[in-house]
C-alpha cells in the first residue's frame, strides 16, 4: 500500500521548485541591502539544495536513503552557519552601527 | 506514503506555491520582520515537501532546527539590530537589479533544462517509507559515523565562536571606588548600541 511504484508527482517537479527557490536565494543574496536579509537568502539556498537531496534520495536511492543523511548534515552546517553569521553581524553592527551591505566595503579592492 | 495520489498532487501544488511565493516575499518585502516570518512559512512548507518525499524524520528535524532555532535566531538578530536607517541611494541600483535578475533567470532556465533533459534512472528502488528513520540511524552509526562526530565538533566550535564574537564585554565596577574596572565599560561610552542601563544602585559595600 505504501509502495506504489509510480509516484504521482514527477521528480522534475521537485527539482523545479528547488531551482526556483535557489534562484530567488541567489537574487536576494546579490541585491539585499540589509545584512540579515543576506543571511536569510543563504538559508533559502540551503533549503533548495536540501529539497534536491531529498528528492533524489526518494526517487533514485530509495533503499539506502543517503540523501536524507546528507540533508541532515546540511541542516547541521546551516544551523552552525546561522549562529556564527548572526554573531558576526552583531559585532559588525556594534563596530559600524549599520547593517547596510554597501557600507561594509573595507576589503573592497 | 499512503495518501491518495490526487491528494498528494494537491498538497504538492499548495506547498510548492507557498514555498515560491514565500521566498519571493522574503527577498522582496521592504519590512524585514515580515521577511523573517515569511521565512518561517517557507521552512514549514519545505518540511511539508519532505513529508511528501517519505522523509518524516528529516521533516521533523527541519521544523525543529529551522523554524525553532534558525528562524528565532534571525528574529532575535533583527530585534538587536533594528535601527531605522535610510539607506543611501546608489547610482545604477535599478540596472543592477535588472541585470542580476536576468542572470538569475538564466540560471533558473539552465537548471530547468538540466532537470528536464537528463534521463533519470527512474523508477529507482522502492522507497523504504516509514523505515527511513531506522535507516538513517543505521547510517549515522555505521558508515557515516565520522561525519556525525565531526558535526558535533562543528556545533561545539560554532557555539564557542558565536559566544566569542557576540559577547558583550562584561562591565563591572570596582567595588571600592566605583570606577569602571575594565575596558568594556570604557568602550560602552562610545558604543551606543549597548543598552544604557540606569545607574546601578550603590551597594552597601561601595558606600562605606
mmCIF file of C-alpha atoms in Angstrom:
data_model
loop_
_atom_site.group_PDB
_atom_site.id
_atom_site.type_symbol
_atom_site.label_atom_id
_atom_site.label_comp_id
_atom_site.label_asym_id
_atom_site.label_seq_id
_atom_site.Cartn_x
_atom_site.Cartn_y
_atom_site.Cartn_z
ATOM 1 C CA UNK A 1 0.000 0.000 0.000
ATOM 2 C CA UNK A 2 2.811 2.322 0.839
ATOM 3 C CA UNK A 3 4.854 1.313 -2.155
ATOM 4 C CA UNK A 4 3.135 2.431 -5.292
ATOM 5 C CA UNK A 5 5.908 2.401 -7.811
ATOM 6 C CA UNK A 6 4.690 5.272 -9.926
ATOM 7 C CA UNK A 7 4.723 8.281 -7.659
ATOM 8 C CA UNK A 8 2.022 10.760 -8.608
ATOM 9 C CA UNK A 9 4.469 13.641 -8.541
ATOM 10 C CA UNK A 10 7.295 13.600 -11.071
ATOM 11 C CA UNK A 11 10.848 14.130 -9.911
ATOM 12 C CA UNK A 12 11.199 17.124 -12.171
ATOM 13 C CA UNK A 13 8.516 18.989 -10.236
ATOM 14 C CA UNK A 14 10.603 18.857 -7.070
ATOM 15 C CA UNK A 15 13.697 19.834 -8.994
ATOM 16 C CA UNK A 16 11.868 22.814 -10.482
ATOM 17 C CA UNK A 17 10.709 24.059 -7.098
ATOM 18 C CA UNK A 18 14.229 23.693 -5.760
ATOM 19 C CA UNK A 19 15.675 25.551 -8.752
ATOM 20 C CA UNK A 20 13.204 28.393 -8.289
ATOM 21 C CA UNK A 21 13.998 28.608 -4.582
ATOM 22 C CA UNK A 22 17.727 28.604 -5.298
ATOM 23 C CA UNK A 23 17.471 31.354 -7.900
ATOM 24 C CA UNK A 24 15.378 33.536 -5.615
ATOM 25 C CA UNK A 25 18.018 32.988 -2.950
ATOM 26 C CA UNK A 26 20.806 33.994 -5.300
ATOM 27 C CA UNK A 27 18.934 37.118 -6.346
ATOM 28 C CA UNK A 28 18.348 38.071 -2.741
ATOM 29 C CA UNK A 29 21.971 37.383 -1.884
ATOM 30 C CA UNK A 30 23.142 39.775 -4.572
ATOM 31 C CA UNK A 31 20.592 42.506 -4.120
ATOM 32 C CA UNK A 32 19.885 42.758 -0.423
ATOM 33 C CA UNK A 33 20.992 45.877 1.340
ATOM 34 C CA UNK A 34 20.244 44.508 4.777
ATOM 35 C CA UNK A 35 22.768 42.038 6.139
ATOM 36 C CA UNK A 36 20.112 39.983 7.923
ATOM 37 C CA UNK A 37 18.315 39.500 4.634
ATOM 38 C CA UNK A 38 21.533 38.208 3.121
ATOM 39 C CA UNK A 39 21.627 35.525 5.781
ATOM 40 C CA UNK A 40 18.009 34.673 5.061
ATOM 41 C CA UNK A 41 18.841 34.294 1.377
ATOM 42 C CA UNK A 42 21.619 31.885 2.250
ATOM 43 C CA UNK A 43 19.127 29.843 4.243
ATOM 44 C CA UNK A 44 16.807 29.781 1.235
ATOM 45 C CA UNK A 45 19.589 28.455 -0.963
ATOM 46 C CA UNK A 46 20.497 25.757 1.550
ATOM 47 C CA UNK A 47 16.867 24.698 1.678
ATOM 48 C CA UNK A 48 16.767 24.450 -2.101
ATOM 49 C CA UNK A 49 19.777 22.145 -2.027
ATOM 50 C CA UNK A 50 18.098 20.081 0.666
ATOM 51 C CA UNK A 51 14.964 19.675 -1.438
ATOM 52 C CA UNK A 52 17.134 18.384 -4.266
ATOM 53 C CA UNK A 53 18.890 15.911 -1.983
ATOM 54 C CA UNK A 54 15.648 14.623 -0.543
ATOM 55 C CA UNK A 55 14.036 14.265 -3.960
ATOM 56 C CA UNK A 56 16.955 12.273 -5.317
ATOM 57 C CA UNK A 57 17.041 10.214 -2.145
ATOM 58 C CA UNK A 58 13.408 9.257 -2.534
ATOM 59 C CA UNK A 59 13.290 8.685 -6.274
ATOM 60 C CA UNK A 60 16.701 7.271 -7.131
ATOM 61 C CA UNK A 61 18.062 5.881 -3.887
ATOM 62 C CA UNK A 62 15.001 4.582 -2.134
ATOM 63 C CA UNK A 63 16.653 1.763 -0.219
ATOM 64 C CA UNK A 64 19.836 3.372 1.054
ATOM 65 C CA UNK A 65 18.499 6.821 1.743
ATOM 66 C CA UNK A 66 21.867 8.520 1.676
ATOM 67 C CA UNK A 67 20.354 11.798 0.527
ATOM 68 C CA UNK A 68 18.420 12.107 3.754
ATOM 69 C CA UNK A 69 21.562 11.555 5.816
ATOM 70 C CA UNK A 70 23.303 14.191 3.758
ATOM 71 C CA UNK A 71 20.375 16.564 4.245
ATOM 72 C CA UNK A 72 20.709 16.132 7.994
ATOM 73 C CA UNK A 73 24.362 17.144 7.782
ATOM 74 C CA UNK A 74 23.435 20.130 5.652
ATOM 75 C CA UNK A 75 20.883 21.176 8.262
ATOM 76 C CA UNK A 76 23.560 20.909 10.946
ATOM 77 C CA UNK A 77 26.005 23.020 8.990
ATOM 78 C CA UNK A 78 23.263 25.532 8.239
ATOM 79 C CA UNK A 79 22.467 25.898 11.912
ATOM 80 C CA UNK A 80 26.129 26.478 12.745
ATOM 81 C CA UNK A 81 26.411 28.937 9.876
ATOM 82 C CA UNK A 82 23.378 30.881 11.046
ATOM 83 C CA UNK A 83 24.715 31.146 14.587
ATOM 84 C CA UNK A 84 28.186 32.299 13.574
ATOM 85 C CA UNK A 85 26.840 34.549 10.828
ATOM 86 C CA UNK A 86 24.479 36.350 13.136
ATOM 87 C CA UNK A 87 27.229 36.714 15.733
ATOM 88 C CA UNK A 88 29.474 38.278 13.077
ATOM 89 C CA UNK A 89 26.599 40.523 12.091
ATOM 90 C CA UNK A 90 26.109 41.665 15.667
ATOM 91 C CA UNK A 91 29.741 42.527 16.170
ATOM 92 C CA UNK A 92 29.806 44.238 12.780
ATOM 93 C CA UNK A 93 26.798 46.298 13.770
ATOM 94 C CA UNK A 94 28.493 47.178 17.011
ATOM 95 C CA UNK A 95 31.515 48.486 15.160
ATOM 96 C CA UNK A 96 29.947 50.200 12.167
ATOM 97 C CA UNK A 97 26.454 50.957 13.522
ATOM 98 C CA UNK A 98 24.773 49.973 10.315
ATOM 99 C CA UNK A 99 23.542 46.860 8.574
ATOM 100 C CA UNK A 100 23.844 48.308 5.094
ATOM 101 C CA UNK A 101 25.838 45.910 2.960
ATOM 102 C CA UNK A 102 27.090 48.764 0.796
ATOM 103 C CA UNK A 103 28.990 50.197 3.701
ATOM 104 C CA UNK A 104 30.827 47.024 4.601
ATOM 105 C CA UNK A 105 33.455 47.708 1.988
ATOM 106 C CA UNK A 106 36.659 47.588 3.985
ATOM 107 C CA UNK A 107 38.029 44.718 1.941
ATOM 108 C CA UNK A 108 36.938 46.093 -1.390
ATOM 109 C CA UNK A 109 39.747 46.380 -3.880
ATOM 110 C CA UNK B 1 3.199 7.373 1.521
ATOM 111 C CA UNK B 2 -0.311 6.105 1.914
ATOM 112 C CA UNK B 3 -2.229 9.129 0.726
ATOM 113 C CA UNK B 4 -4.241 9.093 -2.446
ATOM 114 C CA UNK B 5 -2.350 10.373 -5.422
ATOM 115 C CA UNK B 6 -4.684 13.287 -6.136
ATOM 116 C CA UNK B 7 -4.306 14.449 -2.568
ATOM 117 C CA UNK B 8 -0.551 14.236 -2.923
ATOM 118 C CA UNK B 9 -0.636 16.326 -6.058
ATOM 119 C CA UNK B 10 -2.820 18.957 -4.453
ATOM 120 C CA UNK B 11 -0.555 19.032 -1.397
ATOM 121 C CA UNK B 12 2.478 19.360 -3.616
ATOM 122 C CA UNK B 13 0.954 22.233 -5.574
ATOM 123 C CA UNK B 14 -0.083 24.114 -2.451
ATOM 124 C CA UNK B 15 3.261 23.553 -0.686
ATOM 125 C CA UNK B 16 5.380 24.500 -3.673
ATOM 126 C CA UNK B 17 3.295 27.610 -4.326
ATOM 127 C CA UNK B 18 3.700 28.595 -0.681
ATOM 128 C CA UNK B 19 7.419 27.978 -0.882
ATOM 129 C CA UNK B 20 7.976 30.024 -4.017
ATOM 130 C CA UNK B 21 5.692 32.905 -3.069
ATOM 131 C CA UNK B 22 7.094 32.970 0.447
ATOM 132 C CA UNK B 23 10.671 33.050 -0.770
ATOM 133 C CA UNK B 24 9.832 35.896 -3.144
ATOM 134 C CA UNK B 25 8.312 37.689 -0.182
ATOM 135 C CA UNK B 26 11.429 37.047 1.903
ATOM 136 C CA UNK B 27 13.577 38.661 -0.734
ATOM 137 C CA UNK B 28 11.309 41.463 -1.898
ATOM 138 C CA UNK B 29 9.360 42.758 1.087
ATOM 139 C CA UNK B 30 10.680 46.040 2.423
ATOM 140 C CA UNK B 31 9.940 45.256 6.054
ATOM 141 C CA UNK B 32 12.433 42.719 7.301
ATOM 142 C CA UNK B 33 10.256 41.490 10.153
ATOM 143 C CA UNK B 34 7.664 40.310 7.634
ATOM 144 C CA UNK B 35 10.503 38.689 5.731
ATOM 145 C CA UNK B 36 11.570 36.763 8.800
ATOM 146 C CA UNK B 37 8.081 35.442 9.469
ATOM 147 C CA UNK B 38 7.650 34.521 5.820
ATOM 148 C CA UNK B 39 10.929 32.665 6.066
ATOM 149 C CA UNK B 40 9.378 30.577 8.815
ATOM 150 C CA UNK B 41 6.490 29.817 6.464
ATOM 151 C CA UNK B 42 8.912 28.794 3.741
ATOM 152 C CA UNK B 43 10.678 26.449 6.147
ATOM 153 C CA UNK B 44 7.367 24.906 7.174
ATOM 154 C CA UNK B 45 6.269 24.285 3.629
ATOM 155 C CA UNK B 46 9.660 22.789 2.788
ATOM 156 C CA UNK B 47 9.090 20.432 5.715
ATOM 157 C CA UNK B 48 5.763 19.537 4.116
ATOM 158 C CA UNK B 49 7.557 18.754 0.876
ATOM 159 C CA UNK B 50 9.848 16.431 2.835
ATOM 160 C CA UNK B 51 6.782 14.648 4.182
ATOM 161 C CA UNK B 52 5.639 14.121 0.617
ATOM 162 C CA UNK B 53 9.056 12.589 -0.066
ATOM 163 C CA UNK B 54 8.645 9.895 2.621
ATOM 164 C CA UNK B 55 11.056 11.586 4.995
ATOM 165 C CA UNK B 56 9.263 12.177 8.238
ATOM 166 C CA UNK B 57 12.393 12.322 10.372
ATOM 167 C CA UNK B 58 14.062 14.983 8.278
ATOM 168 C CA UNK B 59 10.802 16.928 8.178
ATOM 169 C CA UNK B 60 10.726 16.918 11.973
ATOM 170 C CA UNK B 61 14.387 17.929 12.083
ATOM 171 C CA UNK B 62 13.658 20.700 9.605
ATOM 172 C CA UNK B 63 10.864 22.085 11.763
ATOM 173 C CA UNK B 64 12.884 21.774 14.960
ATOM 174 C CA UNK B 65 16.121 23.229 13.644
ATOM 175 C CA UNK B 66 14.978 25.728 11.069
ATOM 176 C CA UNK B 67 11.678 27.003 12.413
ATOM 177 C CA UNK B 68 12.561 26.507 16.040
ATOM 178 C CA UNK B 69 16.161 27.626 16.099
ATOM 179 C CA UNK B 70 17.339 29.433 12.992
ATOM 180 C CA UNK B 71 14.227 31.483 12.444
ATOM 181 C CA UNK B 72 14.037 32.507 16.083
ATOM 182 C CA UNK B 73 17.726 33.399 15.955
ATOM 183 C CA UNK B 74 17.108 35.583 12.918
ATOM 184 C CA UNK B 75 14.206 37.272 14.676
ATOM 185 C CA UNK B 76 16.430 37.978 17.666
ATOM 186 C CA UNK B 77 19.095 39.410 15.392
ATOM 187 C CA UNK B 78 16.513 41.644 13.726
ATOM 188 C CA UNK B 79 15.414 42.919 17.108
ATOM 189 C CA UNK B 80 19.003 43.578 18.128
ATOM 190 C CA UNK B 81 19.992 45.485 15.012
ATOM 191 C CA UNK B 82 16.656 47.072 14.267
ATOM 192 C CA UNK B 83 17.764 50.616 13.775
ATOM 193 C CA UNK B 84 15.638 52.507 11.314
ATOM 194 C CA UNK B 85 18.085 53.899 8.856
ATOM 195 C CA UNK B 86 17.526 55.441 5.500
ATOM 196 C CA UNK B 87 19.809 53.693 3.096
ATOM 197 C CA UNK B 88 21.848 55.964 0.909
ATOM 198 C CA UNK B 89 20.878 55.831 -2.716
ATOM 199 C CA UNK B 90 23.238 54.013 -5.024
ATOM 200 C CA UNK B 91 23.648 55.034 -8.657
ATOM 201 C CA UNK B 92 22.559 52.350 -11.023
ATOM 202 C CA UNK B 93 20.625 50.328 -8.498
ATOM 203 C CA UNK B 94 17.812 49.536 -10.898
ATOM 204 C CA UNK B 95 20.235 48.468 -13.603
ATOM 205 C CA UNK B 96 21.990 46.223 -11.144
ATOM 206 C CA UNK B 97 18.749 44.644 -10.028
ATOM 207 C CA UNK B 98 17.599 44.016 -13.568
ATOM 208 C CA UNK B 99 20.965 42.621 -14.540
ATOM 209 C CA UNK B 100 21.139 40.248 -11.607
ATOM 210 C CA UNK B 101 17.520 39.304 -12.227
ATOM 211 C CA UNK B 102 18.439 38.374 -15.778
ATOM 212 C CA UNK B 103 21.380 36.331 -14.536
ATOM 213 C CA UNK B 104 19.184 34.503 -12.046
ATOM 214 C CA UNK B 105 16.536 33.856 -14.688
ATOM 215 C CA UNK B 106 19.261 32.412 -16.902
ATOM 216 C CA UNK B 107 20.436 30.203 -14.068
ATOM 217 C CA UNK B 108 16.871 29.076 -13.491
ATOM 218 C CA UNK B 109 16.445 28.247 -17.173
ATOM 219 C CA UNK B 110 19.697 26.307 -17.126
ATOM 220 C CA UNK B 111 18.683 24.320 -14.065
ATOM 221 C CA UNK B 112 15.285 23.574 -15.566
ATOM 222 C CA UNK B 113 16.902 22.421 -18.765
ATOM 223 C CA UNK B 114 19.214 20.111 -16.884
ATOM 224 C CA UNK B 115 16.332 18.752 -14.816
ATOM 225 C CA UNK B 116 14.139 18.065 -17.815
ATOM 226 C CA UNK B 117 16.651 16.812 -20.360
ATOM 227 C CA UNK B 118 18.557 14.417 -18.152
ATOM 228 C CA UNK B 119 17.202 10.901 -18.277
ATOM 229 C CA UNK B 120 16.973 9.925 -14.650
ATOM 230 C CA UNK B 121 17.196 6.256 -13.747
ATOM 231 C CA UNK B 122 13.524 6.066 -12.949
ATOM 232 C CA UNK B 123 11.881 4.168 -11.430
ATOM 233 C CA UNK B 124 14.534 3.632 -8.837
ATOM 234 C CA UNK B 125 14.403 1.220 -5.929
ATOM 235 C CA UNK B 126 11.257 1.117 -3.876
ATOM 236 C CA UNK B 127 11.325 3.806 -1.182
ATOM 237 C CA UNK B 128 11.609 2.449 2.304
ATOM 238 C CA UNK B 129 8.817 4.701 3.507
ATOM 239 C CA UNK B 130 8.298 4.619 7.233
ATOM 240 C CA UNK B 131 11.522 2.736 7.899
ATOM 241 C CA UNK B 132 13.517 5.771 6.903
ATOM 242 C CA UNK B 133 14.288 6.724 10.478
ATOM 243 C CA UNK B 134 15.761 3.296 11.176
ATOM 244 C CA UNK B 135 17.904 3.517 8.066
ATOM 245 C CA UNK B 136 19.115 6.978 8.995
ATOM 246 C CA UNK B 137 20.100 5.724 12.427
ATOM 247 C CA UNK B 138 21.995 2.821 10.917
ATOM 248 C CA UNK B 139 23.784 5.146 8.540
ATOM 249 C CA UNK B 140 24.707 7.593 11.257
ATOM 250 C CA UNK B 141 26.268 4.924 13.418
ATOM 251 C CA UNK B 142 27.995 2.846 10.786
ATOM 252 C CA UNK B 143 29.237 4.351 7.561
ATOM 253 C CA UNK B 144 28.575 7.987 8.388
ATOM 254 C CA UNK B 145 29.967 7.837 11.900
ATOM 255 C CA UNK B 146 32.940 10.102 11.231
ATOM 256 C CA UNK B 147 30.863 12.941 9.686
ATOM 257 C CA UNK B 148 28.423 12.555 12.552
ATOM 258 C CA UNK B 149 31.153 13.051 15.144
ATOM 259 C CA UNK B 150 32.645 15.876 13.113
ATOM 260 C CA UNK B 151 29.236 17.534 13.077
ATOM 261 C CA UNK B 152 29.218 17.536 16.863
ATOM 262 C CA UNK B 153 32.667 19.117 16.910
ATOM 263 C CA UNK B 154 31.470 21.659 14.356
ATOM 264 C CA UNK B 155 28.480 22.566 16.504
ATOM 265 C CA UNK B 156 30.721 22.998 19.526
ATOM 266 C CA UNK B 157 33.045 25.233 17.536
ATOM 267 C CA UNK B 158 30.127 27.256 16.232
ATOM 268 C CA UNK B 159 28.760 27.687 19.727
ATOM 269 C CA UNK B 160 32.072 28.875 21.151
ATOM 270 C CA UNK B 161 32.705 31.076 18.143
ATOM 271 C CA UNK B 162 29.291 32.691 18.347
ATOM 272 C CA UNK B 163 29.755 33.368 22.038
ATOM 273 C CA UNK B 164 33.181 34.901 21.489
ATOM 274 C CA UNK B 165 32.022 37.019 18.575
ATOM 275 C CA UNK B 166 28.784 38.313 20.003
ATOM 276 C CA UNK B 167 29.810 38.645 23.605
ATOM 277 C CA UNK B 168 29.162 41.951 25.175
ATOM 278 C CA UNK B 169 32.058 42.958 27.264
ATOM 279 C CA UNK B 170 31.330 42.330 30.859
ATOM 280 C CA UNK B 171 31.339 45.584 32.683
ATOM 281 C CA UNK B 172 31.918 45.742 36.323
ATOM 282 C CA UNK B 173 32.761 48.479 38.665
ATOM 283 C CA UNK B 174 35.409 48.473 41.229
ATOM 284 C CA UNK B 175 33.766 47.729 44.499
ATOM 285 C CA UNK B 176 35.834 50.220 46.446
ATOM 286 C CA UNK B 177 35.995 53.217 44.154
ATOM 287 C CA UNK B 178 33.051 52.726 41.859
ATOM 288 C CA UNK B 179 35.317 53.365 38.886
ATOM 289 C CA UNK B 180 34.992 51.291 35.726
ATOM 290 C CA UNK B 181 37.148 48.299 36.203
ATOM 291 C CA UNK B 182 37.707 47.047 32.712
ATOM 292 C CA UNK B 183 37.889 48.025 29.114
ATOM 293 C CA UNK B 184 34.335 47.029 28.485
ATOM 294 C CA UNK B 185 32.771 49.885 30.326
ATOM 295 C CA UNK B 186 35.104 52.397 28.742
ATOM 296 C CA UNK B 187 34.083 51.054 25.389
ATOM 297 C CA UNK B 188 30.474 51.245 26.417
ATOM 298 C CA UNK B 189 30.555 55.008 26.488
ATOM 299 C CA UNK B 190 31.274 55.255 22.829
ATOM 300 C CA UNK B 191 29.127 52.410 21.580
ATOM 301 C CA UNK B 192 25.530 53.487 21.673
ATOM 302 C CA UNK B 193 24.247 50.010 20.925
ATOM 303 C CA UNK B 194 24.759 48.827 24.437
ATOM 304 C CA UNK B 195 21.694 49.450 26.451
ATOM 305 C CA UNK B 196 22.014 52.416 28.701
ATOM 306 C CA UNK B 197 21.000 50.978 31.969
ATOM 307 C CA UNK B 198 20.236 53.352 34.714
ATOM 308 C CA UNK B 199 22.997 53.966 37.133
ATOM 309 C CA UNK B 200 23.347 50.954 39.360
ATOM 310 C CA UNK B 201 22.134 51.448 42.816
ATOM 311 C CA UNK B 202 25.065 51.841 45.124
ATOM 312 C CA UNK B 203 25.594 48.723 47.025
ATOM 313 C CA UNK B 204 26.275 48.616 50.657
ATOM 314 C CA UNK B 205 29.873 47.720 50.102
ATOM 315 C CA UNK B 206 30.652 50.700 47.934
ATOM 316 C CA UNK B 207 29.322 53.170 50.412
ATOM 317 C CA UNK B 208 31.433 52.905 53.475
#
